[in-house]
Amino acid sequence: MRLFRSLYLLALLPLAVACETPDRTPLLDFVSNGTATTGDRTASAGDTIEVRVFAQTSDLGQDRSEDPPLKSLTITAQEQFYLDANRPEFRDTLTYYFRDKINSQSFSFTHRFSASTNAGRQTWVYTALDEAGNRATRRITVTVRPADSLAALHSYTVRLQPPLNRTNRAALAALRGFALPPHATDTLDYQRLTDILYVPTTAGPTLASPTSATASPNFRVQDWTVRRLTVLAVTSLSSTSFANITNETALTAAVTAAAPSASSTAPLAKGRVVAFRTADGNDGLINVSDISTTTGVLTLDVKVRRR
């Protein structure tokens, strides 16, 4: 009798499985045209990384007509890097980089960001959420190993794009050494990191503090919760003098001599050197090494104390 009952229950299993509610977890994946990143990778400091995210309701092959629509895509980032010889490992708190409402059955987004200029790892987490609360998550880790990670000064090159749209990287987090797009600075997490903004004018490119009124049209800084006060000054240093500054003492002396106090610079030319002091008192220098006459992209050499 017991054997018969067991066989009977086994016979019912296919019926039970057939009656189960299909999995409605959203599909989230990375796609590529041959250049976009789809998995963990090692990069050079400041490299441009492109990730193409595709999301849709439920999994492939299912009828999606009754699926709850996608609600949002969220991108978070966490950086673990080597700050200096005394603090060899530093982990940033989790920061919200991007949040966007969707309300559709499918969604795609091209995410371009700069690899860190610090030695360490950035972990990017992408989460798609639907109206029923179902979610799917994917992540990518980017590792950077610059040769001068424990040098007295944090030296790096960064390219800032004119803030013509919400995805151009036009804001600089000076100590972290990466460029941010305006949509990232909409989040409180990145407002706390942003030191300098690229503000184009008819007379030429300028650099500005988030507190400067000149930054309002491009970055909507008037709506920010946190606007870090960075003071700036154009110095009399040449590019050669900039290159010869290799320690904290020389850097501090150059910034002190420039006496930065303005919230924005005059229009800049190639070869000009700008001194700055961030809201937390960190000194730095920027050499304008190139200004593209076609795209308006600024190439900046930066030196800043590691604190």
Short mmCIF file of C-alpha atoms in Angstrom, two decimals:
data_model
loop_
_atom_site.label_atom_id
_atom_site.label_comp_id
_atom_site.label_asym_id
_atom_site.label_seq_id
_atom_site.Cartn_x
_atom_site.Cartn_y
_atom_site.Cartn_z
CA MET A 1 0.00 0.00 0.00
CA ARG A 2 2.82 2.37 0.92
CA LEU A 3 4.54 1.65 -2.40
CA PHE A 4 1.32 2.38 -4.31
CA ARG A 5 0.91 5.71 -2.48
CA SER A 6 4.49 6.71 -3.32
CA LEU A 7 3.97 5.87 -6.98
CA TYR A 8 0.72 7.85 -6.98
CA LEU A 9 2.45 10.94 -5.53
CA LEU A 10 5.23 10.67 -8.08
CA ALA A 11 2.65 10.57 -10.85
CA LEU A 12 1.16 13.82 -9.58
CA LEU A 13 4.50 15.68 -9.64
CA PRO A 14 4.32 16.73 -13.32
CA LEU A 15 0.86 18.17 -12.72
CA ALA A 16 2.09 20.13 -9.71
CA VAL A 17 5.04 21.49 -11.65
CA ALA A 18 2.78 22.48 -14.54
CA CYS A 19 0.58 24.48 -12.17
CA GLU A 20 3.44 26.45 -10.64
CA THR A 21 3.50 30.18 -11.27
CA PRO A 22 6.19 30.90 -13.88
CA ASP A 23 9.27 32.76 -12.71
CA ARG A 24 8.70 36.46 -13.40
CA THR A 25 12.15 37.62 -12.28
CA PRO A 26 13.38 40.29 -14.71
CA LEU A 27 16.19 39.46 -17.09
CA LEU A 28 19.27 41.67 -16.73
CA ASP A 29 22.37 41.14 -18.80
CA PHE A 30 25.39 42.83 -20.35
CA VAL A 31 25.55 43.00 -24.14
CA SER A 32 28.37 44.13 -26.41
CA ASN A 33 29.11 45.31 -29.92
CA GLY A 34 32.66 44.04 -29.57
CA THR A 35 34.01 46.91 -27.47
CA ALA A 36 31.71 47.03 -24.43
CA THR A 37 32.76 45.24 -21.24
CA THR A 38 30.69 42.22 -20.22
CA GLY A 39 32.71 40.89 -17.27
CA ASP A 40 35.42 41.64 -14.73
CA ARG A 41 38.53 43.22 -16.22
CA THR A 42 41.86 44.88 -15.44
CA ALA A 43 42.26 48.41 -16.81
CA SER A 44 44.82 51.19 -16.93
CA ALA A 45 44.29 54.20 -14.68
CA GLY A 46 41.63 56.51 -16.07
CA ASP A 47 40.58 54.20 -18.91
CA THR A 48 37.10 54.70 -20.32
CA ILE A 49 34.93 51.66 -19.60
CA GLU A 50 31.69 51.06 -21.47
CA VAL A 51 28.99 48.72 -20.17
CA ARG A 52 25.79 48.12 -22.14
CA VAL A 53 22.94 47.01 -19.91
CA PHE A 54 19.83 45.30 -21.25
CA ALA A 55 16.80 44.49 -19.08
CA GLN A 56 13.40 43.02 -19.82
CA THR A 57 10.52 41.56 -17.83
CA SER A 58 10.90 37.85 -16.99
CA ASP A 59 13.17 35.49 -18.88
CA LEU A 60 13.50 34.79 -22.59
CA GLY A 61 10.93 32.50 -24.17
CA GLN A 62 8.06 33.38 -21.83
CA ASP A 63 4.92 35.35 -22.59
CA ARG A 64 5.72 38.76 -21.13
CA SER A 65 2.35 40.37 -21.83
CA GLU A 66 1.18 39.83 -18.26
CA ASP A 67 4.48 40.61 -16.56
CA PRO A 68 4.66 43.65 -14.28
CA PRO A 69 6.60 46.38 -16.12
CA LEU A 70 10.11 47.33 -15.16
CA LYS A 71 10.18 50.10 -12.58
CA SER A 72 13.79 51.23 -12.29
CA LEU A 73 17.45 50.65 -13.04
CA THR A 74 19.91 51.41 -10.24
CA ILE A 75 23.71 51.51 -10.51
CA THR A 76 25.84 51.53 -7.38
CA ALA A 77 29.61 51.66 -7.06
CA GLN A 78 32.09 50.81 -4.36
CA GLU A 79 35.80 51.49 -4.55
CA GLN A 80 38.48 49.70 -2.59
CA PHE A 81 41.88 51.28 -3.12
CA TYR A 82 45.33 51.88 -1.65
CA LEU A 83 45.39 55.44 -0.36
CA ASP A 84 48.98 55.69 0.91
CA ALA A 85 51.66 53.68 2.66
CA ASN A 86 50.13 54.31 6.10
CA ARG A 87 46.61 53.39 5.00
CA PRO A 88 47.26 50.66 2.44
CA GLU A 89 43.63 49.69 2.00
CA PHE A 90 40.65 52.04 1.99
CA ARG A 91 37.08 51.07 1.21
CA ASP A 92 34.59 53.70 0.12
CA THR A 93 31.04 53.40 1.29
CA LEU A 94 28.53 52.12 -1.24
CA THR A 95 27.53 55.04 -3.46
CA TYR A 96 24.49 55.43 -5.68
CA TYR A 97 25.68 56.40 -9.14
CA PHE A 98 22.49 56.25 -11.18
CA ARG A 99 18.76 55.81 -10.61
CA ASP A 100 16.27 55.94 -13.44
CA LYS A 101 12.55 55.21 -13.63
CA ILE A 102 11.58 52.97 -16.53
CA ASN A 103 7.91 51.83 -16.72
CA SER A 104 8.32 49.60 -19.78
CA GLN A 105 8.72 45.92 -20.67
CA SER A 106 12.34 46.33 -21.76
CA PHE A 107 15.13 48.84 -21.30
CA SER A 108 18.70 49.42 -22.48
CA PHE A 109 21.32 51.80 -21.15
CA THR A 110 24.91 52.50 -22.18
CA HIS A 111 27.03 53.27 -19.13
CA ARG A 112 30.42 54.88 -19.71
CA PHE A 113 32.67 55.62 -16.78
CA SER A 114 36.32 56.24 -15.99
CA ALA A 115 38.36 53.57 -14.28
CA SER A 116 39.88 54.76 -11.04
CA THR A 117 43.32 56.34 -11.05
CA ASN A 118 44.01 54.73 -7.66
CA ALA A 119 45.40 51.23 -7.25
CA GLY A 120 42.55 48.97 -6.25
CA ARG A 121 39.15 47.77 -7.37
CA GLN A 122 35.83 49.32 -8.35
CA THR A 123 32.76 47.12 -8.10
CA TRP A 124 29.74 48.24 -10.12
CA VAL A 125 26.35 46.68 -9.33
CA TYR A 126 23.39 46.97 -11.71
CA THR A 127 19.87 46.22 -10.42
CA ALA A 128 16.64 46.07 -12.43
CA LEU A 129 13.41 46.24 -10.39
CA ASP A 130 9.86 45.63 -11.61
CA GLU A 131 6.55 46.95 -10.28
CA ALA A 132 5.94 43.73 -8.33
CA GLY A 133 9.22 44.05 -6.43
CA ASN A 134 11.09 41.36 -8.38
CA ARG A 135 14.71 42.23 -9.08
CA ALA A 136 17.71 41.03 -11.02
CA THR A 137 21.31 42.02 -10.32
CA ARG A 138 24.59 41.84 -12.23
CA ARG A 139 28.03 43.17 -11.28
CA ILE A 140 31.39 44.03 -12.81
CA THR A 141 34.70 44.58 -11.00
CA VAL A 142 37.39 46.76 -12.59
CA THR A 143 40.93 46.40 -11.20
CA VAL A 144 43.63 49.07 -11.66
CA ARG A 145 47.33 48.69 -10.77
CA PRO A 146 49.23 51.96 -11.50
CA ALA A 147 52.98 51.87 -10.94
CA ASP A 148 53.04 54.91 -8.60
CA SER A 149 50.27 53.93 -6.19
CA LEU A 150 52.30 54.79 -3.07
CA ALA A 151 53.97 57.97 -4.36
CA ALA A 152 53.70 61.06 -2.15
CA LEU A 153 51.43 62.78 -4.66
CA HIS A 154 48.46 61.33 -6.46
CA SER A 155 49.28 62.18 -10.09
CA TYR A 156 46.98 61.31 -12.97
CA THR A 157 45.58 62.48 -16.29
CA VAL A 158 41.85 62.91 -16.79
CA ARG A 159 39.73 63.99 -19.75
CA LEU A 160 36.69 66.17 -19.09
CA GLN A 161 33.97 66.43 -21.72
CA PRO A 162 31.75 69.49 -22.26
CA PRO A 163 28.53 68.92 -20.27
CA LEU A 164 26.35 68.94 -23.38
CA ASN A 165 24.23 66.03 -22.16
CA ARG A 166 23.59 64.10 -18.97
CA THR A 167 26.12 61.36 -19.75
CA ASN A 168 29.23 63.40 -20.62
CA ARG A 169 31.89 63.19 -17.91
CA ALA A 170 32.37 66.82 -16.96
CA ALA A 171 32.86 66.78 -13.18
CA LEU A 172 36.02 65.87 -11.26
CA ALA A 173 36.36 64.11 -7.92
CA ALA A 174 39.93 65.29 -7.35
CA LEU A 175 41.22 62.91 -4.67
CA ARG A 176 39.45 59.87 -6.12
CA GLY A 177 40.78 60.88 -9.53
CA PHE A 178 37.79 60.10 -11.68
CA ALA A 179 35.45 62.07 -13.90
CA LEU A 180 31.68 62.01 -13.44
CA PRO A 181 28.71 62.80 -15.70
CA PRO A 182 26.02 65.28 -14.59
CA HIS A 183 23.52 62.47 -13.94
CA ALA A 184 25.83 61.05 -11.24
CA THR A 185 26.02 64.40 -9.48
CA ASP A 186 22.23 64.33 -9.16
CA THR A 187 22.80 61.86 -6.32
CA LEU A 188 23.80 63.01 -2.86
CA ASP A 189 26.61 60.45 -2.71
CA TYR A 190 28.47 62.01 -5.62
CA GLN A 191 27.72 65.59 -4.63
CA ARG A 192 29.85 64.79 -1.57
CA LEU A 193 32.75 63.80 -3.84
CA THR A 194 32.57 66.42 -6.60
CA ASP A 195 35.23 69.14 -6.37
CA ILE A 196 35.51 70.77 -9.80
CA LEU A 197 33.15 71.24 -12.76
CA TYR A 198 33.97 71.92 -16.41
CA VAL A 199 31.96 74.96 -17.56
CA PRO A 200 32.41 75.97 -21.22
CA THR A 201 31.93 79.63 -22.16
CA THR A 202 31.98 81.50 -25.46
CA ALA A 203 35.42 82.81 -24.50
CA GLY A 204 36.84 79.39 -23.69
CA PRO A 205 36.75 76.56 -21.14
CA THR A 206 36.62 77.35 -17.42
CA LEU A 207 36.80 75.31 -14.23
CA ALA A 208 34.36 76.04 -11.41
CA SER A 209 33.46 75.02 -7.90
CA PRO A 210 30.01 73.47 -7.34
CA THR A 211 29.26 76.66 -5.38
CA SER A 212 29.80 78.86 -8.44
CA ALA A 213 26.75 80.38 -10.11
CA THR A 214 28.41 79.78 -13.49
CA ALA A 215 27.86 76.04 -13.02
CA SER A 216 24.08 76.29 -12.65
CA PRO A 217 22.98 75.99 -16.31
CA ASN A 218 24.93 72.77 -16.95
CA PHE A 219 24.81 70.97 -13.62
CA ARG A 220 21.70 72.33 -11.85
CA VAL A 221 23.86 72.94 -8.79
CA GLN A 222 21.14 75.15 -7.33
CA ASP A 223 19.23 71.91 -6.67
CA TRP A 224 22.12 70.09 -4.99
CA THR A 225 21.86 69.24 -1.32
CA VAL A 226 25.66 69.45 -0.89
CA ARG A 227 27.80 71.92 -2.82
CA ARG A 228 31.45 71.56 -1.88
CA LEU A 229 33.41 74.82 -1.88
CA THR A 230 36.58 74.44 -3.92
CA VAL A 231 38.67 77.60 -4.37
CA LEU A 232 40.77 78.08 -7.49
CA ALA A 233 43.40 80.38 -8.98
CA VAL A 234 45.29 80.45 -12.28
CA THR A 235 49.00 80.40 -11.43
CA SER A 236 52.10 81.74 -13.16
CA LEU A 237 53.58 78.23 -13.30
CA SER A 238 54.58 76.73 -16.64
CA SER A 239 53.95 73.15 -17.66
CA THR A 240 57.63 72.44 -16.99
CA SER A 241 57.39 73.88 -13.47
CA PHE A 242 54.31 71.75 -12.89
CA ALA A 243 56.16 68.62 -14.00
CA ASN A 244 59.01 69.38 -11.58
CA ILE A 245 56.71 69.36 -8.53
CA THR A 246 57.12 65.88 -7.08
CA ASN A 247 56.48 66.15 -3.33
CA GLU A 248 53.95 67.55 -0.89
CA THR A 249 56.17 70.43 0.25
CA ALA A 250 56.60 71.80 -3.27
CA LEU A 251 52.92 71.29 -4.04
CA THR A 252 51.76 73.10 -0.91
CA ALA A 253 54.18 75.97 -1.56
CA ALA A 254 52.90 76.41 -5.12
CA VAL A 255 49.25 76.41 -4.03
CA THR A 256 49.93 78.80 -1.15
CA ALA A 257 51.74 81.21 -3.48
CA ALA A 258 48.78 81.20 -5.87
CA ALA A 259 46.39 81.99 -2.98
CA PRO A 260 43.29 80.36 -4.50
CA SER A 261 40.10 82.19 -3.50
CA ALA A 262 37.80 82.29 -6.54
CA SER A 263 34.94 79.88 -7.18
CA SER A 264 35.73 79.75 -10.91
CA THR A 265 38.59 80.51 -13.28
CA ALA A 266 38.86 82.82 -16.24
CA PRO A 267 38.82 81.06 -19.64
CA LEU A 268 41.79 78.72 -19.85
CA ALA A 269 44.36 78.09 -22.56
CA LYS A 270 46.59 75.11 -23.16
CA GLY A 271 49.59 75.16 -20.82
CA ARG A 272 47.93 77.10 -18.00
CA VAL A 273 48.29 75.71 -14.48
CA VAL A 274 45.45 76.06 -11.97
CA ALA A 275 45.85 75.77 -8.20
CA PHE A 276 42.95 74.53 -6.10
CA ARG A 277 42.05 73.76 -2.50
CA THR A 278 39.12 71.46 -1.83
CA ALA A 279 36.44 71.84 0.84
CA ASP A 280 38.38 69.54 3.17
CA GLY A 281 41.62 71.52 2.73
CA ASN A 282 43.38 69.28 0.24
CA ASP A 283 45.75 71.13 -2.11
CA GLY A 284 46.23 70.34 -5.77
CA LEU A 285 47.45 71.59 -9.14
CA ILE A 286 45.98 71.11 -12.62
CA ASN A 287 47.94 71.50 -15.84
CA VAL A 288 45.79 72.05 -18.94
CA SER A 289 47.73 69.81 -21.30
CA ASP A 290 45.28 69.92 -24.20
CA ILE A 291 42.02 71.49 -25.38
CA SER A 292 40.39 69.81 -28.37
CA THR A 293 39.35 72.37 -30.97
CA THR A 294 36.76 69.96 -32.40
CA THR A 295 35.17 68.30 -29.36
CA GLY A 296 36.03 70.75 -26.59
CA VAL A 297 37.44 67.92 -24.46
CA LEU A 298 39.91 69.08 -21.80
CA THR A 299 42.92 66.91 -21.03
CA LEU A 300 44.11 67.72 -17.52
CA ASP A 301 47.19 66.57 -15.64
CA VAL A 302 46.39 66.59 -11.93
CA LYS A 303 48.57 66.44 -8.83
CA VAL A 304 46.93 66.30 -5.42
CA ARG A 305 48.01 65.34 -1.93
CA ARG A 306 46.93 61.86 -0.90
CA ARG A 307 46.08 63.20 2.58
#
